[in-house]
Amino acid sequence: MKRLRLLRIIFSAAVTGLIAFSFIDFHEIIPLSLRSALLFLQPGPSFINFINGPALAAAGFIFIIGLTIIWGRLFCSFLCPLGALQDAASGMNKKRKYSFSAPWTRLHFGIFIGAGISILFTGTLLFQWIEPLSFFGRFAGHVIAPAAVQINNFTGKFLASMNIYSLPVINFRSISYFAFAAALIPIIALSFISIRYGRLYCNTICPVGALLALAAKFSFFKIGIDSEKCIACGKCENVCKSSCIDYRNHNVDFSRCVACFNCIDKCPNGSVSFTKKARSDNEESADQESVTQYSIFTPQISRGKFLAGLALLPSGIIFAGENSPLIYYKDEKSQVKFSRKDIATAPGSIDRKRFNSSCTACSLCISVCPTRVLQPAVMQYGLSGITQPFMDYDSGYCNYDCTKCGEACPTGAIKPLDVKTKRVTKIGEVHFILENCITNTDGIVCGACSEHCPTKAVYMKPFRDDLVIPDTDVTICIGCGACEHVCPVRPVRAIYVHGIRSHKTADLPEEEKQKVIIEDDFPF
Amino acid sequence: MHTRKSFLYRSAEKIKALALTGLSLPLIIKNLNAQRSGSSLPELVAMRGGKGPDDLFSRGIEHLGGINRFVKRGGTVLVKPNIGWDRTPEYGANTNPDLIKAIVESCRKAGASKVYVFDHTCDHWRNTYKNSGIEASVKAAGGEMIPANSKSYYREVSIPGGVTLKKALVHRVYLDADTVINVPILKHHSSTMITASMKNLMGVIWDRYAWHRMGLHQCIADFAALRKPDLVVIDAYNVMTRNGPRGYSKSDLVEYKYLFMSADQVAADAAGAMVLAQSSGIKTPRDIGHIRIAEKAGLGSADLDSLNIKRIVI
């Protein structure tokens, strides 16, 4: 029984490590199946995915509820990365002695119901900020990943200078300061809470915690204190991060218990157990009166340790990406202005409104996008889409055959597409500005836009003086943004892509047969 | 009058002359060898048929004096394919991976210590390396697939005689390798009409888009003078005759089954131009800006009628 705690620590460290790695994995090492399995078990995104389209593949949260009904909130200590992060933070404060506190049930369920209602009316507007996987994912994706890239690139460049090319440098546009702050500040606040109050977040704010607390009320297995064996030393209560053990009354508020098994580990004579039978005698008497007298916090925070912990966070490191100097500046006054009608969303997001209300901004798609065209939004979507991904053609363009964002998305906000569908999924439409094109203004050959166009919606046609100039066929354009990305003209480009709010299906280009006579000899 | 000063001067001259002779000795021997093995060595080997471009390469390289003519034992080699696009081999947007495999293998057999392969790709490099099939080919053949996606791999050099292009950031391996083998695939190109060997060198420089605004043809021809590849092998087996350089579908391809090899990049490109002439308005190789400019600059010959061409049909 005592080994449960050790098992929990090892298991949780492994799961959290793998999930964090999934959000950082710039060398594309982690297999898709493993990543999907890990995310399948995250109730937050799984729930959103399920209400988007009920399916077995989206039923992970039901599995976790089932698990909770048998063994309690194992999820919170074994599978939740944000839980592990809080445990790591509170673990820095070893002297901290917890004592039983009254549950903030009303507040917690108020937030839970509020988040539920807000999903119905405004989608993930509120939910995305409190859902644990996304909370953790943003931190891993926007804070740890850029730091890891920088370490990788430093090492890679050093090795390359010695003609060792086995560690390639990773291209990233530059860190999004906004997303960095939006990810880091809540994590620092949460670390603060954990150091002082243990798993307070999980039992006061976390919507997954609230859902599982409900289920845990009915658990078959529970933590119980054997009142006959108990010597009332209070050690179990002192190590309870959820502050849910009341040793004097031999009572455990199991709905708040995150199944960390610290109490079992600490109990000197095995009177705390995790069994079906050993329920505490006074389980039903968890009335407010008897508990409030003990609900005084005695925070014993060590400032030095807290600061040391903060230093571990790669918070001070801010970098810029390697911008290739391809810019060709013209006098802005001589250029035709452009304003984008709409921002484009990732292929598979179907409709912008649906997307905004289903995305929890976990940042996984942004991390897996090989071309870095997906970037976290600041106010591109307005308030409802802060840090959600948008197609940033300044940063990259959507690869014609790539379907990675849809495969990664744990909430179904970006639906997985097969390659064939992806190739005709129209997320935007090209807009060419002849007046800004350098073939027109400077009379030179360029054609970078047409070169990169995968459907030849941008094609070259004859122009004055034997030159060729781009022209467009919007019916076959899918809005991948390659033309816009590579256009060398600035400050206003000569070619842009307008986003489309409701994605469409593009026409297929016509394929004429070629009439070429192949002779048996050489043409010279 | 013999003063100490003049003595020192003359000594210095003699040492210089000696050093120059010493340095150029291998070159002289190489030339002599080339002459001995016959002025019969063709300037261009044009091949057709066979089982694939790899088959044609293996059969044809002997006619240029064998791979040992180009690869030194213990030396380093850069094999530079066109891996511009994230497309699978059947679309003909990248050099045939089997051809790259055959070339890397033969370089290794000839005793090359390292055979590097890279391209500064247009699409995302990792996908492109993988989906082109070239990464796997290179690994299987004992070569080393190296990245080109970071400015840190490039070194700035000035371009001798550059008209438009005075300086460029060039991949270190292109500058430092003992042997460079340029292995482009022949394709139609929307802006430069054709892409073959000289155009393929845009994949060894960092700021390729700068060329788009400075004028592609002049930059391509200017850069070709920096370091002439030792050998050019043009994959013209499945030729993208329209919608190039990326192509849209397999219907953009014509199966011509050609392979051209030469130490003269202009001659090789001229042969490529004449293949594409059959499906476009090109009449002579000199209709292509960068071929015309490169020939004028004395980088090679586009005069296919006067070149010594070995034609092999299998």
PDB file of C-alpha atoms in Angstrom, chain A residues 127-221:
ATOM      1  CA  PHE A 127     -13.137  27.442 -20.331  1.00  0.00           C
ATOM      2  CA  GLN A 128      -9.876  27.749 -22.284  1.00  0.00           C
ATOM      3  CA  TRP A 129      -8.226  29.629 -19.435  1.00  0.00           C
ATOM      4  CA  ILE A 130      -9.074  27.212 -16.642  1.00  0.00           C
ATOM      5  CA  GLU A 131      -9.021  23.835 -18.363  1.00  0.00           C
ATOM      6  CA  PRO A 132      -5.887  22.073 -17.053  1.00  0.00           C
ATOM      7  CA  LEU A 133      -4.483  20.511 -20.231  1.00  0.00           C
ATOM      8  CA  SER A 134      -4.644  23.777 -22.166  1.00  0.00           C
ATOM      9  CA  PHE A 135      -3.333  25.676 -19.174  1.00  0.00           C
ATOM     10  CA  PHE A 136      -0.330  23.378 -19.126  1.00  0.00           C
ATOM     11  CA  GLY A 137      -0.043  23.153 -22.909  1.00  0.00           C
ATOM     12  CA  ARG A 138       0.274  26.884 -23.366  1.00  0.00           C
ATOM     13  CA  PHE A 139       3.073  26.924 -20.839  1.00  0.00           C
ATOM     14  CA  ALA A 140       4.900  24.073 -22.549  1.00  0.00           C
ATOM     15  CA  GLY A 141       4.263  25.420 -26.053  1.00  0.00           C
ATOM     16  CA  HIS A 142       4.865  29.127 -25.570  1.00  0.00           C
ATOM     17  CA  VAL A 143       7.409  29.170 -22.745  1.00  0.00           C
ATOM     18  CA  ILE A 144       9.353  25.909 -22.544  1.00  0.00           C
ATOM     19  CA  ALA A 145       9.434  25.179 -26.281  1.00  0.00           C
ATOM     20  CA  PRO A 146      11.061  28.482 -27.349  1.00  0.00           C
ATOM     21  CA  ALA A 147      13.683  28.013 -24.649  1.00  0.00           C
ATOM     22  CA  ALA A 148      14.291  24.440 -25.777  1.00  0.00           C
ATOM     23  CA  VAL A 149      14.580  25.593 -29.402  1.00  0.00           C
ATOM     24  CA  GLN A 150      17.147  28.117 -28.374  1.00  0.00           C
ATOM     25  CA  ILE A 151      19.231  25.541 -26.541  1.00  0.00           C
ATOM     26  CA  ASN A 152      18.906  23.194 -29.511  1.00  0.00           C
ATOM     27  CA  ASN A 153      19.980  25.894 -31.944  1.00  0.00           C
ATOM     28  CA  PHE A 154      22.904  27.009 -29.855  1.00  0.00           C
ATOM     29  CA  THR A 155      24.173  23.436 -29.669  1.00  0.00           C
ATOM     30  CA  GLY A 156      23.328  22.748 -33.311  1.00  0.00           C
ATOM     31  CA  LYS A 157      25.234  25.782 -34.561  1.00  0.00           C
ATOM     32  CA  PHE A 158      28.200  24.895 -32.422  1.00  0.00           C
ATOM     33  CA  LEU A 159      28.274  21.324 -33.747  1.00  0.00           C
ATOM     34  CA  ALA A 160      27.810  22.524 -37.330  1.00  0.00           C
ATOM     35  CA  SER A 161      30.836  24.748 -36.962  1.00  0.00           C
ATOM     36  CA  MET A 162      32.768  21.527 -36.431  1.00  0.00           C
ATOM     37  CA  ASN A 163      31.124  19.917 -39.463  1.00  0.00           C
ATOM     38  CA  ILE A 164      28.760  17.818 -37.388  1.00  0.00           C
ATOM     39  CA  TYR A 165      25.285  18.210 -38.791  1.00  0.00           C
ATOM     40  CA  SER A 166      23.356  15.671 -36.762  1.00  0.00           C
ATOM     41  CA  LEU A 167      21.461  18.278 -34.728  1.00  0.00           C
ATOM     42  CA  PRO A 168      19.671  20.566 -37.166  1.00  0.00           C
ATOM     43  CA  VAL A 169      18.854  24.119 -36.264  1.00  0.00           C
ATOM     44  CA  ILE A 170      15.117  24.701 -35.882  1.00  0.00           C
ATOM     45  CA  ASN A 171      13.523  27.638 -37.639  1.00  0.00           C
ATOM     46  CA  PHE A 172      11.015  29.547 -35.670  1.00  0.00           C
ATOM     47  CA  ARG A 173       9.646  32.878 -36.533  1.00  0.00           C
ATOM     48  CA  SER A 174      10.131  34.572 -33.215  1.00  0.00           C
ATOM     49  CA  ILE A 175       8.520  34.153 -29.876  1.00  0.00           C
ATOM     50  CA  SER A 176       5.096  35.669 -29.503  1.00  0.00           C
ATOM     51  CA  TYR A 177       5.564  37.919 -26.495  1.00  0.00           C
ATOM     52  CA  PHE A 178       1.869  38.060 -25.977  1.00  0.00           C
ATOM     53  CA  ALA A 179       1.420  34.288 -25.926  1.00  0.00           C
ATOM     54  CA  PHE A 180       4.517  33.971 -23.792  1.00  0.00           C
ATOM     55  CA  ALA A 181       3.034  36.276 -21.166  1.00  0.00           C
ATOM     56  CA  ALA A 182      -0.432  34.768 -21.481  1.00  0.00           C
ATOM     57  CA  ALA A 183       1.075  31.365 -20.758  1.00  0.00           C
ATOM     58  CA  LEU A 184       3.625  32.290 -18.148  1.00  0.00           C
ATOM     59  CA  ILE A 185       1.744  34.682 -15.873  1.00  0.00           C
ATOM     60  CA  PRO A 186      -1.044  32.196 -15.001  1.00  0.00           C
ATOM     61  CA  ILE A 187       1.567  29.516 -14.355  1.00  0.00           C
ATOM     62  CA  ILE A 188       3.442  31.766 -11.942  1.00  0.00           C
ATOM     63  CA  ALA A 189       0.204  32.631 -10.180  1.00  0.00           C
ATOM     64  CA  LEU A 190      -0.698  28.966  -9.995  1.00  0.00           C
ATOM     65  CA  SER A 191       2.725  28.060  -8.608  1.00  0.00           C
ATOM     66  CA  PHE A 192       2.186  30.644  -5.899  1.00  0.00           C
ATOM     67  CA  ILE A 193      -1.170  29.164  -4.995  1.00  0.00           C
ATOM     68  CA  SER A 194       0.268  25.641  -4.910  1.00  0.00           C
ATOM     69  CA  ILE A 195       3.197  26.543  -2.735  1.00  0.00           C
ATOM     70  CA  ARG A 196       0.897  28.064  -0.149  1.00  0.00           C
ATOM     71  CA  TYR A 197      -2.265  26.053  -0.481  1.00  0.00           C
ATOM     72  CA  GLY A 198      -1.451  22.802  -2.264  1.00  0.00           C
ATOM     73  CA  ARG A 199      -4.158  21.696  -4.675  1.00  0.00           C
ATOM     74  CA  LEU A 200      -6.469  24.592  -4.010  1.00  0.00           C
ATOM     75  CA  TYR A 201      -6.844  25.301  -7.743  1.00  0.00           C
ATOM     76  CA  CYS A 202      -8.010  21.754  -8.416  1.00  0.00           C
ATOM     77  CA  ASN A 203     -10.740  22.037  -5.813  1.00  0.00           C
ATOM     78  CA  THR A 204     -11.824  25.576  -6.407  1.00  0.00           C
ATOM     79  CA  ILE A 205     -11.445  26.487 -10.057  1.00  0.00           C
ATOM     80  CA  CYS A 206     -10.619  23.482 -12.198  1.00  0.00           C
ATOM     81  CA  PRO A 207     -13.701  22.343 -14.156  1.00  0.00           C
ATOM     82  CA  VAL A 208     -12.283  18.846 -14.561  1.00  0.00           C
ATOM     83  CA  GLY A 209     -11.707  18.737 -10.814  1.00  0.00           C
ATOM     84  CA  ALA A 210     -15.344  19.690 -10.227  1.00  0.00           C
ATOM     85  CA  LEU A 211     -16.636  17.034 -12.588  1.00  0.00           C
ATOM     86  CA  LEU A 212     -14.469  14.350 -11.038  1.00  0.00           C
ATOM     87  CA  ALA A 213     -15.329  15.529  -7.512  1.00  0.00           C
ATOM     88  CA  LEU A 214     -18.947  14.720  -8.320  1.00  0.00           C
ATOM     89  CA  ALA A 215     -17.977  11.278  -9.570  1.00  0.00           C
ATOM     90  CA  ALA A 216     -15.680  10.647  -6.603  1.00  0.00           C
ATOM     91  CA  LYS A 217     -18.600  10.938  -4.233  1.00  0.00           C
ATOM     92  CA  PHE A 218     -19.690   7.571  -5.576  1.00  0.00           C
ATOM     93  CA  SER A 219     -16.288   5.900  -5.667  1.00  0.00           C
ATOM     94  CA  PHE A 220     -16.069   2.239  -4.678  1.00  0.00           C
ATOM     95  CA  PHE A 221     -12.555   2.635  -3.367  1.00  0.00           C
TER      96      PHE A 221
END
